[in-house]
Short mmCIF file of C-alpha atoms and ligand atoms in Angstrom, two decimals:
data_model
loop_
_atom_site.label_atom_id
_atom_site.label_comp_id
_atom_site.label_asym_id
_atom_site.label_seq_id
_atom_site.Cartn_x
_atom_site.Cartn_y
_atom_site.Cartn_z
CA MET N 1248 -10.99 -97.03 -77.23
CA THR N 1249 -13.04 -100.08 -77.89
CA THR N 1250 -13.58 -103.81 -77.53
CA ALA N 1251 -12.65 -106.03 -80.47
CA TYR N 1252 -14.64 -109.15 -81.29
CA LEU N 1253 -12.90 -111.74 -83.43
CA THR N 1254 -14.59 -114.73 -84.99
CA HIS N 1255 -14.86 -116.43 -88.40
CA PRO N 1256 -17.38 -118.66 -90.22
CA ASP N 1257 -14.73 -121.43 -90.17
CA ALA N 1258 -15.71 -121.92 -86.50
CA LEU N 1259 -18.78 -123.68 -87.91
CA ARG N 1260 -16.69 -126.03 -90.09
CA HIS N 1261 -15.32 -127.97 -87.12
CA GLN N 1262 -17.83 -130.80 -86.88
CA THR N 1263 -18.28 -133.19 -83.97
CA PRO N 1264 -20.55 -136.27 -83.75
CA PRO N 1265 -24.27 -135.81 -83.01
CA GLY N 1266 -24.83 -135.32 -79.27
CA HIS N 1267 -21.27 -134.08 -78.66
CA PRO N 1268 -21.40 -131.11 -76.25
CA GLU N 1269 -18.72 -129.14 -78.13
CA GLN N 1270 -20.94 -128.39 -81.11
CA VAL N 1271 -21.40 -125.88 -83.93
CA ALA N 1272 -24.53 -124.54 -82.20
CA ARG N 1273 -22.36 -123.00 -79.46
CA ILE N 1274 -21.00 -120.39 -81.85
CA GLU N 1275 -24.44 -119.88 -83.40
CA ALA N 1276 -25.91 -119.18 -79.94
CA ILE N 1277 -23.16 -116.67 -79.18
CA SER N 1278 -23.56 -114.92 -82.56
CA GLU N 1279 -27.30 -114.64 -82.01
CA ALA N 1280 -26.82 -113.09 -78.55
CA LEU N 1281 -24.29 -110.60 -79.91
CA SER N 1282 -26.63 -109.44 -82.66
CA ALA N 1283 -28.46 -107.37 -80.00
CA PRO N 1284 -28.20 -103.58 -80.43
CA GLU N 1285 -26.10 -103.14 -77.28
CA PHE N 1286 -23.22 -104.92 -79.06
CA ALA N 1287 -23.36 -102.78 -82.22
CA SER N 1288 -20.22 -100.85 -81.26
CA LEU N 1289 -17.97 -103.92 -81.07
CA LEU N 1290 -15.01 -103.74 -83.46
CA ARG N 1291 -15.81 -106.90 -85.45
CA ILE N 1292 -12.83 -108.54 -87.13
CA ASP N 1293 -12.37 -111.83 -88.99
CA ALA N 1294 -10.01 -114.14 -87.12
CA PRO N 1295 -7.05 -114.85 -89.45
CA LEU N 1296 -5.45 -118.26 -89.95
CA ALA N 1297 -2.46 -118.82 -87.66
CA GLN N 1298 0.97 -118.57 -89.18
CA GLN N 1299 3.00 -121.79 -88.89
CA ALA N 1300 5.52 -119.83 -86.81
CA GLN N 1301 2.78 -119.05 -84.30
CA LEU N 1302 1.79 -122.73 -83.92
CA LEU N 1303 5.50 -123.54 -83.50
CA LEU N 1304 5.68 -121.24 -80.46
CA CYS N 1305 4.21 -124.10 -78.40
CA HIS N 1306 4.01 -127.26 -80.54
CA PRO N 1307 6.69 -129.23 -82.43
CA GLU N 1308 6.37 -129.38 -86.21
CA ALA N 1309 5.75 -133.15 -86.10
CA TYR N 1310 2.68 -132.58 -83.92
CA ILE N 1311 1.27 -129.91 -86.23
CA ASP N 1312 1.82 -132.26 -89.19
CA ARG N 1313 0.12 -135.08 -87.30
CA ILE N 1314 -3.01 -132.99 -86.76
CA ARG N 1315 -2.98 -131.80 -90.37
CA LYS N 1316 -2.68 -135.38 -91.65
CA ALA N 1317 -5.51 -136.57 -89.39
CA ILE N 1318 -8.00 -134.25 -91.10
CA PRO N 1319 -10.45 -136.38 -93.12
CA ALA N 1320 -11.71 -135.42 -96.60
CA ALA N 1321 -15.22 -136.12 -95.32
CA GLY N 1322 -16.88 -137.35 -92.16
CA ILE N 1323 -15.46 -137.25 -88.67
CA TYR N 1324 -12.23 -138.82 -87.42
CA GLN N 1325 -11.80 -139.61 -83.73
CA LEU N 1326 -8.45 -138.67 -82.11
CA ASP N 1327 -9.35 -139.85 -78.60
CA ALA N 1328 -12.45 -140.58 -76.51
CA ASP N 1329 -13.58 -136.92 -76.60
CA THR N 1330 -11.65 -135.24 -79.40
CA HIS N 1331 -12.64 -135.32 -83.05
CA VAL N 1332 -11.68 -133.67 -86.34
CA SER N 1333 -13.62 -133.04 -89.52
CA ASN N 1334 -12.61 -131.48 -92.81
CA GLY N 1335 -12.78 -127.92 -91.44
CA SER N 1336 -11.15 -128.58 -88.08
CA PHE N 1337 -7.58 -127.55 -88.87
CA ASP N 1338 -8.71 -124.21 -90.26
CA ALA N 1339 -11.07 -123.62 -87.33
CA ALA N 1340 -8.39 -124.39 -84.72
CA SER N 1341 -5.85 -122.39 -86.71
CA ARG N 1342 -8.13 -119.34 -86.71
CA ALA N 1343 -8.65 -119.70 -82.95
CA VAL N 1344 -4.87 -119.31 -82.60
CA GLY N 1345 -4.55 -116.68 -85.33
CA GLY N 1346 -7.45 -114.73 -83.85
CA ALA N 1347 -5.91 -114.77 -80.38
CA CYS N 1348 -2.54 -113.60 -81.71
CA HIS N 1349 -4.18 -110.89 -83.82
CA ALA N 1350 -6.16 -109.77 -80.76
CA ILE N 1351 -2.85 -109.42 -78.89
CA ASP N 1352 -1.54 -107.24 -81.75
CA LEU N 1353 -4.68 -105.06 -81.59
CA VAL N 1354 -4.48 -104.39 -77.86
CA MET N 1355 -0.70 -103.87 -78.00
CA ALA N 1356 -1.17 -101.33 -80.82
CA GLY N 1357 -3.93 -99.57 -78.87
CA THR N 1358 -6.46 -100.21 -81.64
CA ALA N 1359 -8.64 -101.89 -79.02
CA ARG N 1360 -8.43 -101.81 -75.22
CA ASN N 1361 -9.52 -105.42 -74.91
CA ALA N 1362 -10.83 -108.24 -77.11
CA PHE N 1363 -12.87 -111.42 -77.15
CA VAL N 1364 -12.10 -114.29 -79.54
CA ALA N 1365 -15.13 -116.50 -80.25
CA MET N 1366 -13.70 -119.54 -82.03
CA ARG N 1367 -13.84 -123.29 -81.54
CA PRO N 1368 -12.52 -125.88 -80.88
CA PRO N 1369 -11.29 -124.68 -77.47
CA GLY N 1370 -7.57 -124.97 -76.68
CA HIS N 1371 -6.68 -125.20 -72.99
CA HIS N 1372 -6.47 -129.02 -72.79
CA ALA N 1373 -4.09 -129.45 -75.77
CA GLU N 1374 -0.64 -130.38 -74.49
CA THR N 1375 2.69 -130.02 -76.30
CA GLN N 1376 2.27 -133.21 -78.31
CA THR N 1377 -1.23 -134.40 -77.36
CA PRO N 1378 -4.69 -133.31 -78.53
CA MET N 1379 -7.10 -133.70 -75.64
CA GLY N 1380 -10.51 -132.76 -74.29
CA PHE N 1381 -11.93 -131.34 -77.58
CA CYS N 1382 -8.70 -129.27 -78.07
CA LEU N 1383 -6.08 -129.35 -80.86
CA PHE N 1384 -3.77 -126.37 -80.25
CA GLY N 1385 -2.94 -124.50 -77.04
CA THR N 1386 -4.50 -121.22 -78.10
CA VAL N 1387 -3.94 -119.06 -75.02
CA ALA N 1388 -0.43 -120.40 -74.33
CA ILE N 1389 0.52 -119.63 -77.94
CA ALA N 1390 -1.00 -116.15 -77.58
CA ALA N 1391 1.07 -115.60 -74.42
CA ARG N 1392 4.27 -116.67 -76.20
CA HIS N 1393 3.32 -114.43 -79.15
CA ALA N 1394 3.03 -111.49 -76.75
CA MET N 1395 6.52 -112.28 -75.43
CA GLU N 1396 8.28 -112.95 -78.74
CA ARG N 1397 6.53 -110.39 -80.95
CA HIS N 1398 5.98 -107.61 -78.44
CA GLY N 1399 8.78 -108.24 -75.95
CA LEU N 1400 6.57 -108.63 -72.89
CA THR N 1401 8.13 -110.26 -69.84
CA ARG N 1402 5.06 -110.49 -67.53
CA VAL N 1403 1.99 -112.09 -69.11
CA ALA N 1404 -0.85 -113.36 -66.90
CA VAL N 1405 -3.08 -116.16 -68.18
CA VAL N 1406 -6.24 -116.68 -66.12
CA ASP N 1407 -8.43 -119.74 -66.79
CA PHE N 1408 -11.87 -119.77 -65.14
CA ASP N 1409 -13.19 -122.69 -67.21
CA VAL N 1410 -14.61 -125.34 -64.87
CA HIS N 1411 -11.98 -127.85 -66.06
CA HIS N 1412 -8.29 -127.57 -65.21
CA GLY N 1413 -6.27 -125.93 -67.99
CA ASN N 1414 -3.81 -128.83 -68.10
CA GLY N 1415 -2.65 -128.00 -71.60
CA THR N 1416 -1.88 -124.38 -70.86
CA GLN N 1417 -0.10 -125.51 -67.69
CA ASP N 1418 1.97 -128.00 -69.70
CA LEU N 1419 2.88 -125.43 -72.36
CA LEU N 1420 3.77 -122.66 -69.88
CA TRP N 1421 5.18 -124.83 -67.05
CA SER N 1422 8.77 -123.61 -67.57
CA GLU N 1423 7.90 -120.14 -68.90
CA ALA N 1424 9.10 -117.67 -66.25
CA ARG N 1425 7.64 -114.74 -68.20
CA SER N 1426 4.11 -116.02 -67.57
CA PHE N 1427 1.91 -116.51 -64.54
CA PHE N 1428 -0.82 -119.09 -65.15
CA VAL N 1429 -3.85 -119.25 -62.86
CA SER N 1430 -6.51 -121.94 -63.20
CA SER N 1431 -9.62 -122.19 -61.05
CA HIS N 1432 -11.53 -125.41 -61.63
CA GLN N 1433 -13.80 -127.96 -60.05
CA MET N 1434 -11.99 -130.81 -58.30
CA PRO N 1435 -12.59 -133.71 -58.47
CA LEU N 1436 -13.36 -133.47 -62.19
CA TRP N 1437 -11.78 -134.48 -65.50
CA PRO N 1438 -8.86 -134.19 -66.37
CA GLY N 1439 -7.86 -134.73 -62.71
CA SER N 1440 -4.80 -132.46 -62.67
CA GLY N 1441 -4.62 -128.98 -61.14
CA ARG N 1442 -3.73 -129.64 -57.51
CA PRO N 1443 -2.33 -126.67 -55.53
CA GLU N 1444 1.02 -128.47 -55.32
CA GLU N 1445 1.44 -128.05 -59.09
CA ARG N 1446 3.29 -124.73 -59.05
CA GLY N 1447 5.30 -124.58 -62.29
CA ALA N 1448 9.08 -124.68 -62.73
CA HIS N 1449 9.44 -121.12 -61.36
CA GLY N 1450 6.42 -120.89 -59.04
CA ASN N 1451 4.66 -119.46 -62.11
CA VAL N 1452 1.51 -121.62 -61.86
CA LEU N 1453 -1.36 -121.17 -59.39
CA ASN N 1454 -4.00 -123.89 -59.21
CA VAL N 1455 -7.19 -123.14 -57.30
CA PRO N 1456 -9.47 -126.20 -56.93
CA LEU N 1457 -13.16 -125.56 -56.23
CA ALA N 1458 -15.38 -128.11 -54.47
CA PRO N 1459 -18.43 -129.40 -56.37
CA GLY N 1460 -21.40 -127.17 -55.54
CA THR N 1461 -19.33 -124.00 -55.12
CA ASP N 1462 -21.61 -121.04 -55.82
CA GLY N 1463 -20.93 -117.48 -56.87
CA ALA N 1464 -20.24 -116.26 -53.35
CA GLY N 1465 -17.66 -118.99 -52.77
CA PHE N 1466 -16.09 -118.38 -56.18
CA ARG N 1467 -15.78 -114.63 -55.56
CA GLN N 1468 -14.31 -115.18 -52.11
CA ILE N 1469 -11.59 -117.46 -53.47
CA TYR N 1470 -10.72 -114.96 -56.21
CA GLU N 1471 -10.59 -112.11 -53.69
CA ASP N 1472 -8.50 -114.07 -51.17
CA ALA N 1473 -6.22 -116.16 -53.37
CA VAL N 1474 -6.21 -115.12 -57.02
CA LEU N 1475 -6.50 -111.34 -57.34
CA PRO N 1476 -3.79 -110.46 -54.76
CA GLN N 1477 -1.29 -112.76 -56.53
CA LEU N 1478 -2.16 -111.26 -59.88
CA ASP N 1479 -1.60 -107.78 -58.43
CA ARG N 1480 1.79 -108.87 -57.11
CA PHE N 1481 2.72 -110.28 -60.53
CA ALA N 1482 1.77 -106.90 -62.11
CA PRO N 1483 1.10 -108.23 -65.62
CA GLU N 1484 1.78 -106.18 -68.75
CA LEU N 1485 -1.07 -108.10 -70.41
CA VAL N 1486 -3.91 -110.31 -69.16
CA ILE N 1487 -5.06 -113.27 -71.27
CA VAL N 1488 -8.24 -115.07 -70.22
CA SER N 1489 -9.27 -118.67 -70.93
CA ALA N 1490 -12.96 -117.89 -70.78
CA GLY N 1491 -14.89 -121.10 -70.26
CA PHE N 1492 -18.46 -120.75 -69.08
CA ASP N 1493 -19.04 -124.36 -67.98
CA ALA N 1494 -18.91 -123.41 -64.28
CA HIS N 1495 -22.49 -122.16 -64.87
CA ARG N 1496 -25.10 -123.94 -62.73
CA ASP N 1497 -26.96 -125.09 -65.88
CA ASP N 1498 -23.91 -126.64 -67.52
CA PRO N 1499 -24.23 -130.40 -68.12
CA LEU N 1500 -20.51 -131.25 -67.72
CA ALA N 1501 -19.80 -130.07 -64.15
CA GLN N 1502 -21.34 -129.28 -60.77
CA LEU N 1503 -20.51 -125.66 -59.93
CA SER N 1504 -23.28 -123.10 -59.43
CA LEU N 1505 -22.17 -119.86 -61.04
CA VAL N 1506 -24.56 -117.59 -62.92
CA GLU N 1507 -24.04 -114.89 -65.56
CA GLN N 1508 -23.49 -112.20 -62.91
CA ASP N 1509 -20.56 -114.16 -61.48
CA PHE N 1510 -18.87 -114.27 -64.88
CA ALA N 1511 -19.52 -110.52 -65.18
CA TRP N 1512 -17.95 -110.02 -61.74
CA VAL N 1513 -14.76 -111.97 -62.48
CA THR N 1514 -14.49 -110.22 -65.85
CA GLY N 1515 -14.63 -106.86 -64.11
CA ALA N 1516 -12.05 -107.93 -61.53
CA LEU N 1517 -9.64 -109.09 -64.26
CA CYS N 1518 -10.21 -105.88 -66.25
CA ASP N 1519 -9.36 -103.93 -63.09
CA ILE N 1520 -6.08 -105.90 -62.75
CA ALA N 1521 -5.34 -105.06 -66.39
CA ALA N 1522 -6.22 -101.40 -65.79
CA ARG N 1523 -3.87 -101.15 -62.79
CA HIS N 1524 -0.86 -102.76 -64.46
CA ALA N 1525 -1.38 -103.09 -68.21
CA SER N 1526 -3.23 -100.00 -69.46
CA GLY N 1527 -6.32 -102.20 -69.61
CA ARG N 1528 -4.84 -104.67 -72.13
CA LEU N 1529 -6.84 -107.93 -71.90
CA VAL N 1530 -7.54 -110.63 -74.48
CA SER N 1531 -10.20 -113.24 -73.71
CA CYS N 1532 -10.60 -116.50 -75.64
CA LEU N 1533 -13.63 -118.80 -75.60
CA GLU N 1534 -13.02 -122.21 -74.03
CA GLY N 1535 -15.92 -124.34 -72.70
CA GLY N 1536 -19.60 -123.76 -71.92
CA TYR N 1537 -22.07 -126.39 -73.06
CA ASP N 1538 -25.59 -125.31 -72.08
CA LEU N 1539 -26.43 -123.18 -75.09
CA SER N 1540 -28.62 -120.57 -73.41
CA ALA N 1541 -26.35 -120.30 -70.34
CA LEU N 1542 -23.36 -119.98 -72.68
CA ALA N 1543 -24.97 -117.23 -74.76
CA ALA N 1544 -26.09 -115.27 -71.71
CA SER N 1545 -22.72 -115.68 -70.00
CA VAL N 1546 -20.72 -114.57 -73.05
CA ALA N 1547 -23.04 -111.56 -73.41
CA ALA N 1548 -22.47 -110.65 -69.75
CA HIS N 1549 -18.69 -111.12 -70.17
CA ILE N 1550 -18.53 -108.93 -73.29
CA SER N 1551 -20.79 -106.24 -71.78
CA VAL N 1552 -18.22 -105.79 -68.99
CA LEU N 1553 -15.32 -105.81 -71.48
CA MET N 1554 -17.10 -103.01 -73.39
CA GLU N 1555 -17.82 -101.02 -70.23
CA LYS N 1556 -14.23 -101.35 -68.97
CA GLY N 1557 -12.73 -100.85 -72.42
CA ALA N 1558 -14.63 -97.69 -73.24
ZN1 ZN O 920 -14.34 -126.83 -69.61
#
């Protein structure tokens, strides 16, 4: 089998103001890194637009309409202090969701063992009725619900190693007993949520705060002690990853000290969970990562392990 790679040129049509860290160049840096010969065997697929029914899995229709109506004909419109939309933003965010759902279909059908979705804007801060932190739609939460509703899964793990707490995913899956959501994140750090006491309505949320300065050894230890055993106990039928690479030591938005090899390590550990319980089925979606060269190198390391484990 193989690793699928889903993206679309619409990822470049979501414009943010000059100097904004969540920029078009992120996708360009990733595309450049993945043009190397070692990635030639990726199954490259255009990310489709989301169906309205997919967006409705996690957001009310009035919210979807509100985002659609906020899209300007030209220029950039500001939704909050950090979150902006331009003319191409709805399509870009829609394809992030559509790509994630299509990736679920591919791994469920056995067309690919695992998949990476390289779209922007990211999604894990978008709450039920609130765009937030660069995010419009809750991509991975929608993908998890899609796996449940379309494919009948009852145990879906969502693991978020972005340096920021996945508050949106937590909000969207808080009462969803068919999911187990794990977020590791720097604390203190924006958005401020993600304390261990936040456990979900059914004990289905695990928050793992990391102190500023945590390095790869500390990160691996916490995953080995706290995260991986609980994932094994949950025995997921599918693993979805919120893959943010802003815990890298070169990232400008946080103070953790991971390097590419640490992202490769956690990728391998999550693939091994998927192999033990889910026939290897894993779908990873790009979230943060704002130092362009660290992002490109980290995504390349992440996908190299997906390819090795998915072969
Ligand atoms: Zn982040």
